[in-house]
Coordinates of C-alpha atoms and ligand atoms in Angstrom, one line a residue:
Chain A
M1 CA 56.0 -78.8 -80.9
S2 CA 52.6 -79.0 -79.4
V3 CA 49.5 -76.9 -78.7
K4 CA 47.5 -77.1 -75.5
S5 CA 43.9 -76.4 -75.5
L6 CA 41.0 -76.7 -73.1
I7 CA 38.2 -79.0 -74.0
R8 CA 35.4 -76.7 -75.2
R9 CA 32.8 -76.1 -72.5
N10 CA 29.5 -77.9 -73.0
Y11 CA 26.9 -75.2 -72.3
N12 CA 24.1 -77.7 -72.5
K13 CA 25.3 -79.1 -69.2
Q14 CA 25.8 -75.7 -67.6
P15 CA 23.2 -73.3 -66.1
E16 CA 21.5 -70.7 -68.3
L17 CA 22.9 -67.3 -67.5
D18 CA 19.7 -65.5 -68.4
F19 CA 17.2 -67.3 -66.3
P20 CA 14.3 -65.0 -65.1
D21 CA 13.0 -67.4 -62.5
Y22 CA 16.2 -66.3 -60.6
K23 CA 15.3 -62.7 -60.5
S24 CA 18.8 -61.3 -59.9
S25 CA 19.9 -62.7 -63.3
I26 CA 17.6 -60.4 -65.2
F27 CA 19.7 -57.3 -65.1
R28 CA 23.0 -59.0 -64.7
A29 CA 23.2 -61.8 -67.3
P30 CA 24.9 -60.5 -70.5
K31 CA 22.7 -60.8 -73.6
N32 CA 25.3 -61.3 -76.3
K33 CA 26.9 -64.5 -77.3
K34 CA 30.3 -65.2 -75.8
I35 CA 33.3 -65.2 -78.2
S36 CA 35.0 -68.5 -78.6
F37 CA 38.7 -68.7 -79.5
P38 CA 41.6 -71.1 -79.3
S39 CA 43.2 -71.4 -75.8
S40 CA 46.2 -69.2 -75.2
D41 CA 48.9 -69.5 -72.5
S42 CA 46.9 -67.4 -70.0
E43 CA 44.1 -69.9 -70.0
I44 CA 46.4 -72.9 -69.5
L45 CA 49.4 -71.8 -67.3
G46 CA 48.3 -71.3 -63.7
P47 CA 47.7 -69.8 -61.3
I48 CA 48.6 -72.4 -58.7
F49 CA 48.8 -71.9 -55.0
N50 CA 51.4 -72.8 -52.5
K51 CA 50.9 -75.2 -49.6
N52 CA 52.2 -72.6 -47.1
I53 CA 49.0 -70.5 -47.4
I54 CA 46.9 -73.3 -45.8
G55 CA 46.6 -73.3 -42.0
E56 CA 46.2 -76.4 -39.9
L57 CA 42.5 -75.8 -39.1
D58 CA 41.5 -74.3 -42.5
N59 CA 39.5 -77.4 -43.5
N60 CA 37.9 -77.8 -40.1
L61 CA 35.0 -75.4 -39.8
T62 CA 33.9 -76.9 -36.5
L63 CA 37.1 -75.5 -34.9
N64 CA 38.6 -72.7 -37.0
F65 CA 36.4 -70.0 -35.5
S66 CA 35.4 -71.6 -32.1
K67 CA 36.0 -69.7 -28.9
N68 CA 37.5 -71.6 -26.0
K69 CA 37.0 -74.8 -28.1
K70 CA 33.3 -74.6 -28.0
S71 CA 31.5 -76.4 -30.8
P72 CA 29.2 -74.7 -33.2
L73 CA 25.5 -75.7 -33.0
G74 CA 24.2 -78.3 -35.4
H75 CA 25.3 -81.7 -36.4
K76 CA 28.8 -82.4 -37.7
I77 CA 29.3 -83.6 -41.3
I78 CA 32.3 -84.6 -43.3
V79 CA 32.2 -83.5 -47.0
Y80 CA 34.8 -85.2 -49.1
G81 CA 35.6 -86.2 -52.6
T82 CA 38.1 -85.8 -55.4
V83 CA 38.9 -83.2 -58.0
S84 CA 39.8 -84.6 -61.3
D85 CA 39.8 -83.5 -64.9
Q86 CA 37.5 -84.7 -67.7
F87 CA 39.9 -87.5 -68.5
S88 CA 39.6 -88.8 -64.9
N89 CA 43.1 -87.7 -64.0
P90 CA 43.2 -86.6 -60.4
I91 CA 44.3 -83.0 -59.9
E92 CA 46.8 -82.5 -57.2
G93 CA 47.1 -79.1 -55.4
A94 CA 43.7 -77.8 -56.5
L95 CA 42.6 -75.0 -54.2
I96 CA 39.1 -75.5 -52.8
E97 CA 37.5 -72.7 -50.8
I98 CA 34.1 -73.1 -49.3
W99 CA 31.5 -70.9 -47.6
Q100 CA 28.2 -71.7 -46.0
A101 CA 25.4 -70.7 -43.7
N102 CA 25.4 -72.0 -40.1
S103 CA 22.9 -74.6 -38.8
A104 CA 20.2 -72.0 -38.5
G105 CA 20.6 -70.9 -42.1
K106 CA 22.4 -67.7 -41.3
Y107 CA 25.6 -66.3 -42.9
L108 CA 28.2 -64.4 -40.9
H109 CA 27.8 -61.4 -43.3
D110 CA 26.3 -57.9 -42.8
K111 CA 24.3 -58.3 -46.0
D112 CA 22.4 -61.4 -44.7
K113 CA 19.1 -59.9 -43.6
N114 CA 17.7 -63.3 -42.5
S115 CA 16.5 -63.0 -38.8
A116 CA 18.1 -66.4 -37.8
P117 CA 20.8 -66.2 -35.2
I118 CA 24.5 -66.1 -35.9
D119 CA 26.6 -68.7 -34.2
P120 CA 29.6 -67.1 -32.3
N121 CA 31.6 -70.3 -32.9
F122 CA 31.1 -70.6 -36.6
A123 CA 32.3 -68.5 -39.5
G124 CA 31.3 -70.9 -42.3
C125 CA 34.6 -70.5 -44.1
G126 CA 37.2 -73.1 -45.1
R127 CA 39.8 -74.1 -47.6
C128 CA 42.3 -76.8 -48.5
L129 CA 44.5 -78.1 -51.3
T130 CA 43.9 -81.5 -52.8
T131 CA 46.3 -84.4 -52.2
S132 CA 48.3 -86.2 -54.9
R133 CA 45.2 -88.3 -55.5
G134 CA 43.0 -85.3 -55.9
Y135 CA 41.4 -85.9 -52.6
Y136 CA 39.9 -83.2 -50.3
E137 CA 37.9 -83.3 -47.1
F138 CA 36.2 -80.8 -44.8
L139 CA 34.8 -81.2 -41.3
T140 CA 31.9 -78.8 -40.9
I141 CA 28.3 -78.4 -39.7
Q142 CA 25.2 -79.2 -41.7
P143 CA 24.1 -75.8 -43.2
G144 CA 20.5 -74.9 -42.7
P145 CA 18.1 -73.9 -45.5
Y146 CA 17.3 -70.2 -45.6
P147 CA 14.7 -67.8 -47.0
Y148 CA 15.8 -65.1 -49.5
P149 CA 13.9 -62.6 -51.6
N150 CA 13.3 -63.8 -55.2
R151 CA 9.8 -63.9 -56.6
G152 CA 8.5 -63.1 -53.1
I153 CA 10.2 -65.1 -50.4
E154 CA 11.8 -68.4 -51.5
W155 CA 13.9 -71.0 -49.7
R156 CA 17.4 -72.1 -50.7
P157 CA 18.0 -75.8 -50.3
M158 CA 20.8 -76.7 -47.9
H159 CA 24.1 -76.0 -49.7
I160 CA 27.8 -75.3 -49.5
H161 CA 29.4 -72.9 -51.9
F162 CA 32.6 -74.2 -53.6
S163 CA 35.3 -72.2 -55.4
I164 CA 38.0 -74.3 -57.1
F165 CA 41.2 -73.6 -58.9
G166 CA 42.9 -76.5 -60.7
K167 CA 46.1 -75.9 -62.7
S168 CA 44.7 -73.4 -65.2
F169 CA 42.7 -70.2 -65.2
G170 CA 40.4 -71.9 -67.8
Q171 CA 39.6 -74.7 -65.3
R172 CA 38.3 -72.1 -62.7
L173 CA 35.0 -73.2 -61.2
I174 CA 32.5 -71.8 -58.8
T175 CA 29.6 -73.9 -57.8
Q176 CA 27.4 -75.2 -54.9
M177 CA 27.1 -78.6 -53.4
Y178 CA 23.6 -79.8 -52.3
F179 CA 22.4 -82.6 -50.1
E180 CA 20.8 -85.8 -51.1
G181 CA 17.1 -86.0 -50.3
D182 CA 16.5 -82.2 -49.7
P183 CA 12.8 -81.5 -50.6
L184 CA 13.7 -77.9 -51.5
L185 CA 16.0 -78.9 -54.4
K186 CA 13.2 -79.2 -57.0
H187 CA 11.9 -75.7 -56.2
C188 CA 15.2 -73.9 -56.5
P189 CA 15.6 -71.7 -59.5
M190 CA 19.4 -71.7 -59.3
V191 CA 19.4 -75.5 -59.4
N192 CA 16.8 -75.4 -62.2
S193 CA 18.8 -73.0 -64.3
I194 CA 20.6 -76.2 -65.3
A195 CA 18.3 -78.0 -67.8
D196 CA 20.2 -81.3 -68.0
E197 CA 19.1 -83.6 -65.3
K198 CA 22.3 -85.6 -65.0
A199 CA 24.3 -82.4 -64.7
K200 CA 21.9 -81.1 -62.0
K201 CA 22.3 -84.4 -60.1
S202 CA 26.1 -84.1 -60.2
L203 CA 25.8 -81.2 -57.7
I204 CA 24.1 -83.3 -55.1
G205 CA 26.4 -84.7 -52.4
A206 CA 25.6 -88.4 -51.8
L207 CA 25.2 -89.7 -48.3
D208 CA 27.9 -92.2 -47.5
T209 CA 26.3 -94.5 -45.1
S210 CA 29.3 -96.7 -44.5
R211 CA 31.4 -93.8 -43.4
S212 CA 28.6 -92.2 -41.5
N213 CA 28.0 -95.3 -39.4
T214 CA 31.6 -95.7 -38.3
Q215 CA 32.2 -92.1 -37.3
N216 CA 30.2 -89.8 -35.1
L217 CA 29.0 -87.7 -38.0
L218 CA 27.3 -87.9 -41.4
A219 CA 29.5 -88.1 -44.4
Y220 CA 28.7 -86.7 -47.9
K221 CA 30.7 -87.4 -51.0
F222 CA 31.0 -84.8 -53.7
N223 CA 33.3 -85.3 -56.7
I224 CA 34.3 -82.4 -58.8
V225 CA 35.3 -82.4 -62.4
L226 CA 37.3 -79.6 -64.0
R227 CA 37.9 -79.2 -67.7
G228 CA 40.4 -81.4 -69.5
I229 CA 43.4 -80.0 -71.4
K230 CA 44.3 -81.6 -74.7
Q231 CA 47.7 -81.6 -76.2
T232 CA 48.0 -81.7 -80.0
Y233 CA 51.4 -82.6 -81.5
F234 CA 52.5 -81.4 -84.9
E235 CA 53.9 -84.4 -86.8
N236 CA 56.4 -82.3 -88.8
R237 CA 58.0 -80.7 -85.8
R238 CA 57.8 -83.5 -83.3
E239 CA 60.5 -83.2 -80.7
G240 CA 61.8 -85.5 -78.1
L241 CA 59.5 -88.3 -78.7
Chain B
M1 CA 47.5 -84.5 -70.3
T2 CA 46.4 -86.8 -73.0
T3 CA 45.0 -86.9 -76.5
S4 CA 42.2 -89.4 -76.0
K5 CA 38.6 -88.6 -75.7
E6 CA 37.3 -87.2 -72.4
N7 CA 35.0 -89.4 -70.4
L8 CA 33.6 -87.0 -67.8
D9 CA 31.4 -83.9 -67.9
E10 CA 32.7 -80.7 -66.3
T11 CA 30.9 -80.0 -63.0
P12 CA 28.2 -77.3 -63.6
F13 CA 28.6 -73.8 -62.2
Q14 CA 26.3 -72.2 -59.8
T15 CA 26.1 -68.6 -58.7
A16 CA 28.7 -67.4 -56.2
G17 CA 25.8 -65.6 -54.4
P18 CA 26.0 -62.4 -52.3
F19 CA 28.1 -63.8 -49.5
L20 CA 31.2 -65.0 -51.4
H21 CA 33.4 -62.8 -49.3
I22 CA 33.1 -65.3 -46.4
G23 CA 34.9 -68.0 -48.3
C24 CA 37.1 -65.9 -50.7
M25 CA 38.1 -62.8 -48.9
P26 CA 37.1 -63.1 -45.2
N27 CA 39.4 -60.3 -44.0
A28 CA 37.7 -57.9 -46.3
I29 CA 34.5 -58.3 -44.3
K30 CA 36.2 -58.4 -40.9
I31 CA 36.3 -62.1 -40.4
E32 CA 39.8 -61.7 -39.3
K33 CA 41.8 -64.4 -37.5
L34 CA 41.0 -67.2 -40.0
Y35 CA 43.4 -66.5 -42.8
Q36 CA 46.5 -64.3 -42.4
N37 CA 45.9 -62.7 -45.8
D38 CA 43.1 -62.8 -48.3
L39 CA 44.1 -64.7 -51.4
G40 CA 45.4 -62.5 -54.3
E41 CA 45.9 -59.3 -52.2
T42 CA 48.9 -58.5 -54.2
P43 CA 49.5 -60.1 -57.6
F44 CA 53.3 -59.6 -57.5
K45 CA 55.3 -59.3 -54.2
N46 CA 58.2 -56.9 -53.6
K47 CA 57.4 -54.4 -56.3
N48 CA 58.1 -50.7 -56.0
E49 CA 55.2 -48.3 -56.4
S50 CA 57.0 -46.9 -59.4
E51 CA 56.8 -50.2 -61.3
L52 CA 53.0 -50.5 -60.9
I53 CA 50.1 -49.3 -62.9
T54 CA 46.6 -48.9 -61.6
I55 CA 43.4 -50.0 -63.3
E56 CA 40.2 -48.5 -62.0
G57 CA 36.6 -49.1 -63.0
S58 CA 33.1 -50.2 -62.1
V59 CA 30.9 -53.1 -63.0
F60 CA 27.5 -51.9 -64.3
D61 CA 24.3 -53.9 -64.4
G62 CA 21.5 -53.5 -67.0
N63 CA 20.0 -50.7 -65.0
G64 CA 23.2 -48.7 -65.1
F65 CA 23.9 -49.3 -61.4
A66 CA 27.5 -49.8 -60.3
L67 CA 27.6 -53.0 -58.4
D68 CA 29.5 -53.5 -55.1
D69 CA 28.7 -57.2 -54.5
V70 CA 30.8 -58.6 -57.4
M71 CA 34.2 -60.3 -57.0
L72 CA 36.9 -59.8 -59.7
E73 CA 39.8 -62.0 -60.3
T74 CA 42.7 -61.3 -62.6
W75 CA 45.5 -63.5 -63.9
Q76 CA 48.4 -62.3 -66.0
C77 CA 52.0 -62.7 -67.0
D78 CA 54.8 -60.5 -65.6
E79 CA 56.4 -57.5 -67.3
N80 CA 58.5 -59.8 -69.4
G81 CA 55.6 -61.8 -70.7
E82 CA 56.2 -64.8 -68.5
F83 CA 53.5 -66.7 -66.7
R84 CA 54.9 -67.6 -63.3
E85 CA 52.2 -69.9 -61.7
E86 CA 52.5 -68.5 -58.2
S87 CA 52.5 -64.8 -59.1
G88 CA 50.2 -62.8 -61.2
F89 CA 46.8 -63.6 -59.6
A90 CA 44.7 -60.9 -57.9
R91 CA 41.3 -60.9 -56.3
F92 CA 39.4 -57.7 -55.4
I93 CA 36.0 -56.1 -54.9
P94 CA 34.6 -52.6 -55.6
N95 CA 34.7 -50.2 -52.7
N96 CA 31.2 -50.1 -51.2
L97 CA 31.0 -46.3 -51.2
T98 CA 32.7 -45.3 -54.5
K99 CA 31.6 -48.6 -56.3
K100 CA 35.0 -48.6 -58.0
F101 CA 37.6 -51.3 -58.0
I102 CA 41.3 -50.6 -58.1
L103 CA 43.9 -53.1 -59.3
K104 CA 47.6 -52.3 -58.7
T105 CA 49.8 -54.5 -60.7
V106 CA 52.7 -54.6 -63.1
K107 CA 51.8 -54.0 -66.7
P108 CA 52.1 -57.4 -68.4
G109 CA 54.5 -57.8 -71.3
S110 CA 53.6 -59.1 -74.7
F111 CA 54.5 -62.8 -75.2
K112 CA 55.0 -65.4 -77.9
G113 CA 52.4 -68.0 -77.1
F114 CA 52.6 -71.8 -77.7
D115 CA 50.6 -71.1 -80.8
G116 CA 53.8 -69.4 -82.1
K117 CA 52.0 -66.0 -82.3
I118 CA 52.7 -62.7 -80.6
H119 CA 50.0 -61.8 -78.1
S120 CA 49.6 -58.1 -77.1
P121 CA 49.8 -57.4 -73.4
Y122 CA 46.6 -58.2 -71.6
I123 CA 45.2 -59.3 -68.2
S124 CA 42.6 -62.1 -68.0
L125 CA 39.6 -61.0 -65.8
S126 CA 36.8 -63.0 -64.3
I127 CA 33.7 -61.7 -62.6
S128 CA 31.5 -63.7 -60.2
S129 CA 28.5 -62.5 -58.2
R130 CA 24.9 -62.9 -57.2
G131 CA 22.7 -63.1 -60.3
L132 CA 25.5 -64.6 -62.4
N133 CA 24.8 -68.4 -62.8
M134 CA 28.3 -68.7 -64.2
T135 CA 31.5 -66.8 -63.8
L136 CA 32.1 -64.4 -66.7
N137 CA 35.4 -64.0 -68.4
T138 CA 36.9 -61.1 -70.4
R139 CA 40.3 -59.5 -71.0
I140 CA 41.9 -56.1 -70.3
Y141 CA 44.1 -54.8 -73.1
F142 CA 45.8 -51.4 -72.9
E143 CA 45.2 -48.3 -75.0
G144 CA 48.4 -47.2 -76.6
D145 CA 49.8 -50.7 -77.2
E146 CA 50.2 -52.4 -80.5
L147 CA 46.9 -54.3 -80.7
K148 CA 46.4 -54.9 -84.5
N149 CA 47.9 -58.3 -84.6
D150 CA 46.7 -59.8 -81.3
P151 CA 45.3 -63.3 -82.1
L152 CA 42.1 -62.7 -80.0
L153 CA 41.4 -59.0 -81.0
S154 CA 41.9 -59.9 -84.7
I155 CA 39.0 -62.4 -84.6
I156 CA 36.5 -60.0 -83.0
K157 CA 36.7 -57.1 -85.3
N158 CA 32.9 -56.6 -85.8
C159 CA 31.7 -56.1 -82.3
N160 CA 32.4 -53.9 -79.3
E161 CA 36.1 -54.6 -79.2
N162 CA 36.8 -51.3 -77.5
S163 CA 35.2 -52.8 -74.4
L164 CA 38.3 -54.9 -74.0
I165 CA 40.7 -52.0 -74.1
A166 CA 41.5 -50.0 -70.9
K167 CA 41.6 -46.3 -71.5
K168 CA 44.8 -44.6 -70.7
I169 CA 44.3 -41.8 -68.1
S170 CA 47.9 -41.0 -67.3
K171 CA 51.3 -42.6 -67.7
H172 CA 50.6 -45.3 -65.0
S173 CA 46.8 -45.4 -64.8
Y174 CA 44.0 -46.8 -66.8
L175 CA 40.2 -46.9 -66.7
F176 CA 38.3 -50.1 -67.4
D177 CA 34.5 -50.1 -66.9
I178 CA 32.6 -53.3 -67.4
F179 CA 29.0 -53.4 -68.7
L180 CA 27.0 -56.6 -68.1
Q181 CA 24.2 -55.5 -70.4
G182 CA 23.1 -52.6 -72.6
E183 CA 24.5 -50.9 -75.7
E184 CA 27.9 -50.9 -74.3
E185 CA 27.8 -54.6 -73.2
T186 CA 31.3 -55.8 -72.6
I187 CA 32.5 -58.7 -74.8
F188 CA 32.7 -61.8 -72.7
L189 CA 34.7 -64.8 -73.7
D190 CA 34.1 -68.5 -73.9
I191 CA 37.6 -69.3 -72.6
Ligands
FE2_301 FE1 24.2 -69.6 -50.2

């Protein structure tokens, strides 16, 4: 017999929920301490997603919304990497969903009040499942930075939003990938809500010059790590070993 | 799966922001032709209306405003207490006029966990939105069920444990409001 448990989350390497520099957190971040408890089946067993939900162009944001095969404006980029767990095991079949602004820094969304233009050939929405080696890849357009109301007007660094499902509800992750060298990074309160410098840096996609120079686009590498799951065996009831 | 020591840190969270619908439920905001269905539209397929319960509620911020820009995700076992990997997941948002979300699903069964203990019926719930630097996790238990011996409920006796229990309104419907802050702040879990 064995018990499975998720590796405890290290909150020193996660963002602060209550971070007043990011104004919207003030009335939304809960004040009480979260309750910790041993993982139960619901945190470990699924959900997982079937291949048949993914369409052929779902990971190609340069074509999945284009009219008459017209390209969206901006320069093309490839964003790629792996999804693994904390033991470096690749996770196969992880669902990655992404969303982003267009090259002008505008989202295709009624609530985006930025005056930048929408791009009729770009929705900014993509998804894929990782391969057996945990690999994923998106072809998209470099998102623009954009202004938003915070403490007055502030600018978001260029970023792509990522939502990831591994094999377990307890591995669920929502994050953002940033771009190497962006001067806005150090001014962003959402980035700075993470105190640990190494953790912060792990969200920055690295320019892959070798790939960029052989293809007609810039390539960025962004590896994602989901929580590990430990299995503890009970000596006295060991079975099948 | 292994028993050795982990060597990598988990990737940090960042807020899902106000435009999460584009990536997670494009059809809900009329980006239509990309995905046939939004993920998690129905947690269990091919169920009759009579087999389903509804859970309705709102998510309130610290000012007491019901939010309409949050995304909720639920994960549960089926009516027999089995986790079925490809069924049981739902994703939904509050209605922008009523500010209420409605989940239609089967009532989960109780189950014997791999810890050997009996768990009362519950649905795991996560909440993501602008202003939340990390996704929040909680659980929905059900009024009227045997809850005394549930392994989680029995360790949180001294706080607002009622915030985890959906109120029964009628035979098949429940109310579950979520309070991000304030006196009634919902219990959130370090899952
Ligand atoms: Fe954004």
